[in-house]
XYZ file of C-alpha atoms in Angstrom:
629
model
C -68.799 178.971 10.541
C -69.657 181.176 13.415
C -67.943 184.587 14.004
C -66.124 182.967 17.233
C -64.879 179.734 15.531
C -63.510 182.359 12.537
C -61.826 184.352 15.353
C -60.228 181.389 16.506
C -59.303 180.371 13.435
C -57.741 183.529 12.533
C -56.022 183.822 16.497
C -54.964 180.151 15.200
C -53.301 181.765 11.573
C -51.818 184.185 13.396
C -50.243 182.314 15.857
C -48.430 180.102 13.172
C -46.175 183.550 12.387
C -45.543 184.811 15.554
C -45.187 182.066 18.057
C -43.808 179.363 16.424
C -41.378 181.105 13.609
C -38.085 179.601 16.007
C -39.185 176.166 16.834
C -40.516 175.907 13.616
C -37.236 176.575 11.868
C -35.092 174.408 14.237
C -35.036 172.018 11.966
C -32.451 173.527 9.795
C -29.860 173.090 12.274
C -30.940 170.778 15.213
C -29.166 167.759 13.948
C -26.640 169.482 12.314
C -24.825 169.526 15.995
C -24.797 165.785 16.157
C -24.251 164.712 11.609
C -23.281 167.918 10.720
C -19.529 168.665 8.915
C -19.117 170.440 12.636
C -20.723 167.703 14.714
C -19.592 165.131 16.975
C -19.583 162.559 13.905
C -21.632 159.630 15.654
C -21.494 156.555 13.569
C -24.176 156.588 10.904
C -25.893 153.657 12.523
C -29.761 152.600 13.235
C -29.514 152.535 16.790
C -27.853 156.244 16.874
C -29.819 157.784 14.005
C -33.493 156.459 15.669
C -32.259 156.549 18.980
C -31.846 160.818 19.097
C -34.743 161.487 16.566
C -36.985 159.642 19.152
C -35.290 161.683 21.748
C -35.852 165.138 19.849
C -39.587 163.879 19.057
C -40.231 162.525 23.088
C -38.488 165.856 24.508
C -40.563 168.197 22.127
C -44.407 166.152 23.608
C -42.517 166.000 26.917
C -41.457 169.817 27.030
C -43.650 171.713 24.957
C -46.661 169.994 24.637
C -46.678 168.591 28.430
C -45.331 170.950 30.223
C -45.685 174.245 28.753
C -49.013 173.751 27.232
C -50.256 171.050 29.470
C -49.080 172.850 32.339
C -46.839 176.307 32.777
C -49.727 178.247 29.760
C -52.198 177.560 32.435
C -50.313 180.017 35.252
C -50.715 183.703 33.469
C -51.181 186.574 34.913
C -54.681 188.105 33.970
C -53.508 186.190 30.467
C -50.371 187.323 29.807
C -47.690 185.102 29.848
C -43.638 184.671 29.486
C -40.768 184.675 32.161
C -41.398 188.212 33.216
C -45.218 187.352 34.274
C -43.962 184.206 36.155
C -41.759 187.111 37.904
C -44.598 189.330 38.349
C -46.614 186.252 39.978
C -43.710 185.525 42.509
C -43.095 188.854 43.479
C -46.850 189.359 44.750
C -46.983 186.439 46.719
C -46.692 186.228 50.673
C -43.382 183.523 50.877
C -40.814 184.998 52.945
C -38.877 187.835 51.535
C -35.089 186.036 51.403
C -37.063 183.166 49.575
C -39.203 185.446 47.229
C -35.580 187.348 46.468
C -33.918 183.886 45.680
C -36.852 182.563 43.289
C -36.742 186.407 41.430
C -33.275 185.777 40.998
C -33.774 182.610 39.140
C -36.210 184.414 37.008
C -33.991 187.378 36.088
C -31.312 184.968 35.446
C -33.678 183.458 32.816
C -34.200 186.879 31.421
C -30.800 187.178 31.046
C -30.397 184.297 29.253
C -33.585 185.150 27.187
C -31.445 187.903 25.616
C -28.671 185.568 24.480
C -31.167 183.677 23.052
C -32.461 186.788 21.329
C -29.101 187.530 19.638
C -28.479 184.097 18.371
C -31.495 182.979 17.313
C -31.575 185.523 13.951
C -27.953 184.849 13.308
C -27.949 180.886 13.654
C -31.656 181.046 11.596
C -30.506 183.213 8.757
C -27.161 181.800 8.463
C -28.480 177.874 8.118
C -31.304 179.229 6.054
C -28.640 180.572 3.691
C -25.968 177.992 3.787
C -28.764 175.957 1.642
C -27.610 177.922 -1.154
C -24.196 175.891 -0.939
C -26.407 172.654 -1.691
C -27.782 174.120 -4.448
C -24.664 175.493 -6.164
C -21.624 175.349 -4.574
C -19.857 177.867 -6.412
C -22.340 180.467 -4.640
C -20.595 179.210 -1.133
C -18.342 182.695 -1.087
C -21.849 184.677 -0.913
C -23.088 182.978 2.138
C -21.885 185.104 4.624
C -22.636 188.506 2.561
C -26.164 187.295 2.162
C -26.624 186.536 5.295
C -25.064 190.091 6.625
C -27.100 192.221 4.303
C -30.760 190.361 5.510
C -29.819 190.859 8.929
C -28.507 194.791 8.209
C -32.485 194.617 6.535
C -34.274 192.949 9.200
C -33.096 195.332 11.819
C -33.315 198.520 10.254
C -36.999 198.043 9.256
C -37.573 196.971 13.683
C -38.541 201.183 13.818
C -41.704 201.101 11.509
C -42.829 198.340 12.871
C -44.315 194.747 11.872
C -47.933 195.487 11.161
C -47.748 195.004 8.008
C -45.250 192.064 7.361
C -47.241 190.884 10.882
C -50.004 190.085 8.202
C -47.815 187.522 5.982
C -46.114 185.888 9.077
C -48.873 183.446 9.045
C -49.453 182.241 5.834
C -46.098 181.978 5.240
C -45.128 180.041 7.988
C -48.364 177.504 7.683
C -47.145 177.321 3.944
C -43.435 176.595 5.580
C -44.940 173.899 7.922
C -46.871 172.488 5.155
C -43.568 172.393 2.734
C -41.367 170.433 6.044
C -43.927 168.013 6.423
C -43.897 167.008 2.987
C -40.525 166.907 2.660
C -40.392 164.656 5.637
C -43.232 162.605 4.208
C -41.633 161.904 1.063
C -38.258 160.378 3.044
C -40.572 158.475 5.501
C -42.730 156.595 2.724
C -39.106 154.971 0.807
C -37.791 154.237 4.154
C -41.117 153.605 6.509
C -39.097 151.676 9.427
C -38.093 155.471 10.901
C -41.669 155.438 12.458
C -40.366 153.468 15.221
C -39.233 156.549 16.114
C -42.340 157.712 17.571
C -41.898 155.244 20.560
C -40.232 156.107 22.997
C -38.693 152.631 23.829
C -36.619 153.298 20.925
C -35.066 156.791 22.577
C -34.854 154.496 26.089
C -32.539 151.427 24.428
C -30.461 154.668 22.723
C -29.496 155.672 26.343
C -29.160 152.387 27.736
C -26.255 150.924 24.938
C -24.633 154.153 24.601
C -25.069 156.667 27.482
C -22.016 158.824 27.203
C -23.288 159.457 23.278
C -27.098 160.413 24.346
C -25.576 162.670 26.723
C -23.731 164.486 24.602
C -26.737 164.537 21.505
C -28.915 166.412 24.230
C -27.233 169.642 23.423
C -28.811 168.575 19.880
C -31.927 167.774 20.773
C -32.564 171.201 22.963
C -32.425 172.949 19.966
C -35.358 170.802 18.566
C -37.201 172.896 21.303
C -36.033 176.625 20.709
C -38.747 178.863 20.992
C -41.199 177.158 23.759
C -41.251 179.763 25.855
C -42.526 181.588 23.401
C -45.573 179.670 23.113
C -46.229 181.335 26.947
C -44.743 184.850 25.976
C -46.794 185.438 23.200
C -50.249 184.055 25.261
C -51.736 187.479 25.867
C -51.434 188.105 22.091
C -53.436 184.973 20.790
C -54.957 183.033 23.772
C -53.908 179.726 24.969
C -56.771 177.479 22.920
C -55.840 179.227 19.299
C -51.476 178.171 20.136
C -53.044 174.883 21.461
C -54.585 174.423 18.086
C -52.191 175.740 16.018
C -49.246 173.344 17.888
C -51.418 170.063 17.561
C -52.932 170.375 14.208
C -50.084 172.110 11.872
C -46.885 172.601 14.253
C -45.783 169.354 16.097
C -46.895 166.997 13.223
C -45.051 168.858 10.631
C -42.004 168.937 12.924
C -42.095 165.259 14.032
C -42.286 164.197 9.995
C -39.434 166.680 9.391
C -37.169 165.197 11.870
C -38.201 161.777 11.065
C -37.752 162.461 7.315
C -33.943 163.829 7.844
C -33.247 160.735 10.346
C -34.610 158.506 7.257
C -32.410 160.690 4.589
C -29.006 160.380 7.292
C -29.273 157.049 7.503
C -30.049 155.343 3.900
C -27.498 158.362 2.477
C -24.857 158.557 4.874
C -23.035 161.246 2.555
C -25.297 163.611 3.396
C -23.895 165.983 6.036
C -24.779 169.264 5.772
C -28.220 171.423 5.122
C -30.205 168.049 5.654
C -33.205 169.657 5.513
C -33.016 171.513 1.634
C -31.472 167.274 0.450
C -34.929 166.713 1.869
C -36.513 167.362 -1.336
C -35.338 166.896 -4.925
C -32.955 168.879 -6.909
C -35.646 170.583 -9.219
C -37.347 172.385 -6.036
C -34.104 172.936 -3.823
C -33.789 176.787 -4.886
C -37.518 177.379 -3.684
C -37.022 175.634 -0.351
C -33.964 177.831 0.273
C -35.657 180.707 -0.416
C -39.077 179.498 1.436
C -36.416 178.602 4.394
C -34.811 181.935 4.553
C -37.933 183.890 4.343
C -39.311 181.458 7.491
C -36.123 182.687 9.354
C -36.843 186.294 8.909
C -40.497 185.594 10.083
C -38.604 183.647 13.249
C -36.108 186.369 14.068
C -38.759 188.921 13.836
C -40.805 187.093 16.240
C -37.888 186.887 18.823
C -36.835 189.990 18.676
C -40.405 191.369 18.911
C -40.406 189.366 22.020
C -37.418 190.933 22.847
C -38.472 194.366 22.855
C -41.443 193.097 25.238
C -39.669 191.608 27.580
C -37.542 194.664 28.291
C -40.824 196.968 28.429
C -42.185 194.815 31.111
C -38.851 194.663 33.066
C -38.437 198.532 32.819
C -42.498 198.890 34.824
C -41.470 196.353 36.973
C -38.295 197.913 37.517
C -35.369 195.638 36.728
C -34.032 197.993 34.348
C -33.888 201.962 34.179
C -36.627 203.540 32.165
C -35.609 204.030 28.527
C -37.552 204.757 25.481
C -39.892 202.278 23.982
C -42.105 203.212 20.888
C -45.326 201.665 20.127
C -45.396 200.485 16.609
C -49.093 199.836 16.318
C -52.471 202.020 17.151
C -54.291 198.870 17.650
C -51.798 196.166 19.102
C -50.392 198.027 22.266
C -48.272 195.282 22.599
C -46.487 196.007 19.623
C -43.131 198.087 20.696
C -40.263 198.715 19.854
C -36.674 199.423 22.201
C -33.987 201.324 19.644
C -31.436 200.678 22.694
C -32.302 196.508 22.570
C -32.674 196.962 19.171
C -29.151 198.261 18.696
C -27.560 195.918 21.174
C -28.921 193.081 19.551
C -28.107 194.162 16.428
C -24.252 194.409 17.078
C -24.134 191.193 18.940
C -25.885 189.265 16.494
C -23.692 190.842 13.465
C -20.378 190.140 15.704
C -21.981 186.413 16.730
C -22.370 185.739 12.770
C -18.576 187.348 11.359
C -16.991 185.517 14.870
C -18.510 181.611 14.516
C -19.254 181.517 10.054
C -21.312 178.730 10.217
C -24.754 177.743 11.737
C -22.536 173.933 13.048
C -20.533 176.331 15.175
C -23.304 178.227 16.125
C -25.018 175.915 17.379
C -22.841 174.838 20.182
C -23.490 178.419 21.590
C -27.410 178.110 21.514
C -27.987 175.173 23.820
C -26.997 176.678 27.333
C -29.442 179.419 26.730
C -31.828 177.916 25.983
C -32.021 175.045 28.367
C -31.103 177.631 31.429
C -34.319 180.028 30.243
C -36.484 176.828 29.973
C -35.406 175.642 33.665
C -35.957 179.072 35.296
C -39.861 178.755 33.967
C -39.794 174.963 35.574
C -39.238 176.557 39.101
C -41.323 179.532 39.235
C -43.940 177.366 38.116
C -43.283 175.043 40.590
C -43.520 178.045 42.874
C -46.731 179.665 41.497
C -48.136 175.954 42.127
C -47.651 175.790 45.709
C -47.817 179.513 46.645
C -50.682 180.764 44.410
C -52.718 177.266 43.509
C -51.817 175.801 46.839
C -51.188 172.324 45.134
C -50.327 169.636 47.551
C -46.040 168.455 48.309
C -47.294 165.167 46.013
C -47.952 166.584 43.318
C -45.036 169.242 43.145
C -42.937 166.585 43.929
C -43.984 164.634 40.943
C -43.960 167.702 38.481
C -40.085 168.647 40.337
C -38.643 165.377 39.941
C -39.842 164.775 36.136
C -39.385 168.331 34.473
C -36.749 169.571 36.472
C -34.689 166.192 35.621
C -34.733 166.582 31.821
C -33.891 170.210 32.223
C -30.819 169.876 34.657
C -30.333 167.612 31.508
C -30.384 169.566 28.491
C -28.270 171.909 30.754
C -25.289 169.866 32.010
C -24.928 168.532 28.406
C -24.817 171.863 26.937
C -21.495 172.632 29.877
C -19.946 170.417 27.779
C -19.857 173.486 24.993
C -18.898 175.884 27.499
C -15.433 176.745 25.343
C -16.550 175.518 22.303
C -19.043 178.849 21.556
C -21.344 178.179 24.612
C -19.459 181.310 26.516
C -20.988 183.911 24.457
C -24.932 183.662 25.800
C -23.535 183.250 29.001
C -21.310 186.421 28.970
C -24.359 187.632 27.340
C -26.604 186.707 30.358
C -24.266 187.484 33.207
C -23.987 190.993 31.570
C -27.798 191.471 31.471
C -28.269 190.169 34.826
C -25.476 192.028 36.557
C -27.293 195.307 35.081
C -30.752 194.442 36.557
C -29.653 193.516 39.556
C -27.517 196.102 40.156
C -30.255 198.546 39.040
C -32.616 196.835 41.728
C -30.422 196.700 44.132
C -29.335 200.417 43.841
C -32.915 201.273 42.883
C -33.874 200.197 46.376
C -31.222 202.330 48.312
C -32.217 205.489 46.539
C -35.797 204.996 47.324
C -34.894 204.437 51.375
C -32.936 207.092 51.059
C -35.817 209.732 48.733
C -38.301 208.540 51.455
C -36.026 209.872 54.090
C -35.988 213.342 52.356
C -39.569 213.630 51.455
C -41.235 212.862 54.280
C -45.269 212.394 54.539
C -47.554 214.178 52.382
C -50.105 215.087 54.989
C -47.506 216.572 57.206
C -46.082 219.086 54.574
C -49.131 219.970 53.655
C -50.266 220.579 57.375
C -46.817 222.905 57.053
C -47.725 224.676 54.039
C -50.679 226.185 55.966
C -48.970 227.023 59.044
C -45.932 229.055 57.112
C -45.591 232.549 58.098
C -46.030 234.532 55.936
C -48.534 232.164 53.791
C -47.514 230.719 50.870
C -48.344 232.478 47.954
C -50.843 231.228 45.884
C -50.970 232.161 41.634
C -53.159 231.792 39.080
C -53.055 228.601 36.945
C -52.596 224.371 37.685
C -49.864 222.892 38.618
C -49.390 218.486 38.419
C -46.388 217.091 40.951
C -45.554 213.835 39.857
C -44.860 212.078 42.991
C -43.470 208.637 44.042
C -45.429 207.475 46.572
C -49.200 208.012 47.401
C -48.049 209.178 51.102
C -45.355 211.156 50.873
C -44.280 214.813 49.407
C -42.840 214.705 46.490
C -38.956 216.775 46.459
C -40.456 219.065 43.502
C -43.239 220.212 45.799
C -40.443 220.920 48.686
C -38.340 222.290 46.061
C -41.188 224.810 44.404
C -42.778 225.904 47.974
C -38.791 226.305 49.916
C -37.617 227.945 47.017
C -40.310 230.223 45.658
C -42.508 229.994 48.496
C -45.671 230.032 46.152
C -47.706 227.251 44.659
C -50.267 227.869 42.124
C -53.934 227.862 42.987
C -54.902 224.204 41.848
C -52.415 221.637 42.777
C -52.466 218.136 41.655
C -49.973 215.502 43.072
C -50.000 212.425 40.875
C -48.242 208.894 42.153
C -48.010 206.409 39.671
C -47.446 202.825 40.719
C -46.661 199.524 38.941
C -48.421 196.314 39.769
C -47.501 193.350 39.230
C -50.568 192.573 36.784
C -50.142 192.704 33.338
C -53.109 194.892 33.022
C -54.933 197.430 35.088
C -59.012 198.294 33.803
C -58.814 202.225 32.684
C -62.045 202.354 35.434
C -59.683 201.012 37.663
C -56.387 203.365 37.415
C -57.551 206.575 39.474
C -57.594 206.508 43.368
C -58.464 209.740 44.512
C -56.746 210.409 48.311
C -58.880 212.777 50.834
C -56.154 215.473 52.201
C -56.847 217.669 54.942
C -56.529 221.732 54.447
C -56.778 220.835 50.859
C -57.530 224.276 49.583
C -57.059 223.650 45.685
C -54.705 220.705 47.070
C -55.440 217.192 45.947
C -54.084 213.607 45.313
C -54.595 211.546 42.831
C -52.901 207.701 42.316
C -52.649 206.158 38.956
C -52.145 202.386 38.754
C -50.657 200.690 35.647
C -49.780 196.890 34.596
C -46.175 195.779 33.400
C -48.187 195.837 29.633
C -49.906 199.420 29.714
C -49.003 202.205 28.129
C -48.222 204.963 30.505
C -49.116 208.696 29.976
C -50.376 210.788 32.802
C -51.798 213.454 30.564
C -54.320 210.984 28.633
C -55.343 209.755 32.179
C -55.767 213.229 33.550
C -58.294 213.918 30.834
C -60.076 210.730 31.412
C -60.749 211.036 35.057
C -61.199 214.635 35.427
C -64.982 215.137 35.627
C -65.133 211.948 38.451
C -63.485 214.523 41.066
C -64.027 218.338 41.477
C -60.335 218.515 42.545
C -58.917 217.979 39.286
C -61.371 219.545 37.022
C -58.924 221.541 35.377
C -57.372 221.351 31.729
C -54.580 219.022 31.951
C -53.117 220.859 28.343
C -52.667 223.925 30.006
C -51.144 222.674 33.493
C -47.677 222.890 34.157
C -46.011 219.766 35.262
C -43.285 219.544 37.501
C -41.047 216.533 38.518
C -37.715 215.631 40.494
C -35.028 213.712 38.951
C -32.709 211.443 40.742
C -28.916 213.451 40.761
C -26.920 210.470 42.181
C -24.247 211.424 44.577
C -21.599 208.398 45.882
C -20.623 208.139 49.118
C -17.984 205.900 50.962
C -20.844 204.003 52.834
C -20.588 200.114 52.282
C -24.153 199.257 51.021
C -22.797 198.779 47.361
C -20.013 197.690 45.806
C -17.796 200.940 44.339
C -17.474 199.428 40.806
C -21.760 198.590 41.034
C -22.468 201.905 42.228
C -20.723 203.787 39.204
C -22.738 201.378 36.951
C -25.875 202.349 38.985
C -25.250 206.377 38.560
C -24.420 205.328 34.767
C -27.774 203.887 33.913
C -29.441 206.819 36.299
C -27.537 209.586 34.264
C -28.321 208.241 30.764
C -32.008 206.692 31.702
C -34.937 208.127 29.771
C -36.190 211.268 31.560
C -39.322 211.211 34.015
C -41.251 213.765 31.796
C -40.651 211.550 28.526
C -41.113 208.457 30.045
C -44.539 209.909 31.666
C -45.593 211.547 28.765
C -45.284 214.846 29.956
C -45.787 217.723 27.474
C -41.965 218.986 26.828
C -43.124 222.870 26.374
C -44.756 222.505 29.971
C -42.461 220.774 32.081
C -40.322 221.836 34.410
C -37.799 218.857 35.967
C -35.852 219.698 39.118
C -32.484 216.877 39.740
C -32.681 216.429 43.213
C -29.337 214.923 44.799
C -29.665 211.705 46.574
C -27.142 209.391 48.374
C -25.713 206.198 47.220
């Protein structure tokens, strides 16, 4: 084997634990909506068992391995993948700005729902996982919900040192998990072999056509068969598309279509059976084992959404959706390993409160579908958009892709309304919370900006006034770095230091650091040196960063200072001195009163400049500049 195929191989491994832990465990509870004790109680029948396992099996090819891998894994951005790069992609193209507001508005609405799906995903995984233990002995049905508490209590407290290690496991363990499913499934399919008309879809097409109001309904079943597909394009940058490609077709979607046909076999020929279908998969002697198995799987699946979690919210915070707040990275070698103690603790209450509030993974479940489905649409249109924008596909063919994706979405999501007060409220609270904060932050982020540019005014032009003060600024010993906020314009510390003090210090550096809308930027890339006149020990210097780099201005100082004689100078020893934003409110009407005290909320609490710019604390001086809201 050569040393690429291993690499693949081992991307392929990998990818097992970390991108398809959730879809891989939705067959604990995915049909538990429609047989479960808490389901709608269809009639144990041929035509209704066959007709929504065909559906689950026909919307998994149609959505996961059509669309997303056929199609939506094929738009990244410089290979990284998810919601947020689909937002990134958007946001850099030319469409008119009212349209390119309204399509990133559908895609922070899908972030928003992507966090509801973060805080139910662990509890409804766990909790089903668990609740096998009432199959096994049901005098152990008390402990469920104690069990279930304590792994989550676990799972979160070990988010701050990281995955690496348990990273390591994830794949073998869910490959052995996939492995387990497929033979339980198997075993049900070879007494009772006439559930492999199943795999055609005729058989989910006469299911609709005798009874349409019940299909309808079992759609907020079958989304849950799909859980975790976007992560299949979140997780892209980390593995590749070819490895998940692999992985999905050779382990992943055959284990899960002889799962599902395997519990539609086991509903039907023992109707009794109506809870934890898939641990009554397999016989008695083994049951413990699979529980176990099944609950470790669930850890390895809640990890891998919260992970994703965490990543999403670093990418929104350089993109600036959300105020900057701290995010550790976990892992010298996998920058994209992070982790947010703020999402971490906010996901940690709602998931706790989501498991005491609903007790069972049947209840749950009504709560996961309009998540879901509404995160899974919002990926549908900006890749329609990226299509015609970016790929400049012809009206035909986005037509065709339109009518037949966006149809089974608009689907899965008017059949999950139908849970609205039945538990589906909570992910939508859930999302309208997180996308009232981003916009608002956006929105007020944008203000404060017109107004900062206002006040600082260009950067050529001050410095044209430094040298024409009388008497002449003073100039002392030593380096100082102003961290500006736009590669043309003064930055308030440098009015602030030169008004007040009327000195500056012999070598001054003004550093701009801006965003892009790539997920990465090459380090030979990230300086942009800017000619000033009058520079006299005056200089310039952009740094560009992607939504997925680590930032830290020092580190880059030291990389690029022999390219430029300006800023040959020891970045340890510098001073560095920035302006923070000191929100004042005013009675103008260019944000709602109520929005504005949540914008000067998340200004006053967000993570400092120097922190967030990895600033040396014993040599930085921050100046909170007032600015109008």
């Amino acid at each position: 084997m050569t040393k690429i195929n291993k690499s693949i191989a081992a991307l392929t491994i990998g990818a097992l634990g970390v991108v398809f832990g959730d879809i891989g465990t939705s067959p604990l509870y995915a049909l538990q909506v429609v047989f479960g004790q808490q389901g709608q109680h269809l009639a144990v029948s041929q035509l209704n068992v066959y007709g929504i396992i065909s559906l689950v099996i026909w919307s998994i090819i149609l959505v996961v391995s059509i669309k997303f891998i056929g199609f939506i894994m094929r738009a990244d951005n410089e290979g990284e993948g998810g919601i947020m790069a689909l937002v990134s992609l958007v946001k850099s193209t030319n469409i008119r700005a009212r349209y390119k507001w309204f399509f990133i508005t559908i895609g922070l609405i899908g972030v928003a729902l992507f966090y509801g799906d973060s805080a139910i995903t662990p509890a409804i995984s766990v909790l089903s996982a668990v609740e096998g233990l009432h199959v096994v002995a049901p005098s152990l049905g008390s402990f469920i919900l104690p069990i279930t508490l304590i792994v989550l209590i676990v799972l979160f407290w070990i988010q701050k040192y990281g995955t690496n290690i348990l990273g390591k496991l994830f794949g073998p363990v869910m490959l052995l998990w996939f492995i387990t499913i497929a033979l339980g499934g198997g075993w049900q399919i070879w007494q009772h072999p006439g559930v492999l008309q199943t795999l055609s879809p005729l058989t989910a097409i006469d299911f609709f056509i005798a009874q349409p109001f019940s299909a309808f309904i079992a759609m907020t079943a079958v989304v849950l068969a799909i859980t975790g597909a976007e992560a299949l394009y979140a997780d892209m940058g980390h593995f590749g598309r070819r490895p998940i490609a692999k992985a999905w077709f050779l382990v992943v979607f055959p284990a899960l279509a002889l799962c599902y046909m395997g519990q539609g076999a086991l509903i039907l020929h023992s109707p009794d059976v109506s809870s934890n279908l898939l641990v009554q998969l397999f016989p008695g002697a083994v049951q413990i084992p699979v529980v176990i198995l099944a609950t470790i799987a669930t850890i390895v699946a809640s990890q891998s959404v919260i992970s994703g979690a965490f990543s999403l919210t670093k990418q929104a915070v350089q993109l600036g959706f959300l105020p900057k707040m701290l995010v550790k990275h976990t892992s010298d070698r996998a920058i994209g390993q992070v982790y947010v103690p703020l999402i971490n603790s906010i996901l940690f209450v709602s998931v706790i409160l989501l498991v005491i509030l609903f007790g069972s993974s049947d209840k749950l479940a009504n709560a996961y579908g309009i998540a879901v489905s509404g995160t899974l649409a919002a990926d549908t249109i900006l890749f329609l958009v990226v299509l015609r924008t970016i790929w400049r596909r012809s009206k035909t063919e986005l037509a065709v892709l339109a009518v037949i994706f966006l149809s089974v979405d608009l689907l899965f999501i008017s059949s999950n309304l139908t849970k609205i007060f039945h538990g589906g409220l909570f992910p939508v609270i859930i999302g309208v919370f997180a996308f009232l904060i981003m916009s608002t932050w956006l929105k007020g982020g944008k203000i404060v900006d017109a107004e900062r540019i206002q006040m600082e005014g260009p950067l050529q032009g001050f410095i044209d006034k430094i040298h024409a003060m009388k008497p002449a600024v003073k100039r002392v010993p030593g380096a100082a770095v102003f961290i500006g906020h736009h590669s043309t314009l003064a930055p308030l510390a440098l009015h602030a230091t030169v008004e007040e003090f009327h000195e500056l210090p012999e070598k001054v550096v003004i550093v701009s650091v801006h965003l892009t809308t790539a997920a990465h930027v090459p380090k030979e890339e990230r300086a942009v040196f800017e000619d000033l006149t009058f520079r006299d020990g005056i200089s310039h210097v952009t740094l560009s960063y992607g939504f997925h780099d680590s930032i830290n201005i020092p580190k880059a100082l030291k990389a690029i200072r022999r390219l430029n004689g300006e800023l040959d100078f020891n970045p340890d020893t510098a001073t560095y001195i920035v302006s923070s934003n000191n929100v004042v409110y005013t009675k103008r009407r260019n944000l709602a009163r109520w929005r504005k005290s949540i914008y000067g909320f998340m200004s006053k609490n967000a993570m400092s400049v120097s922190d967030y710019y990895k600033l040396p604390i014993e040599r930085t001086e921050e100046m909170r500049i007032s600015i109008k809201l």
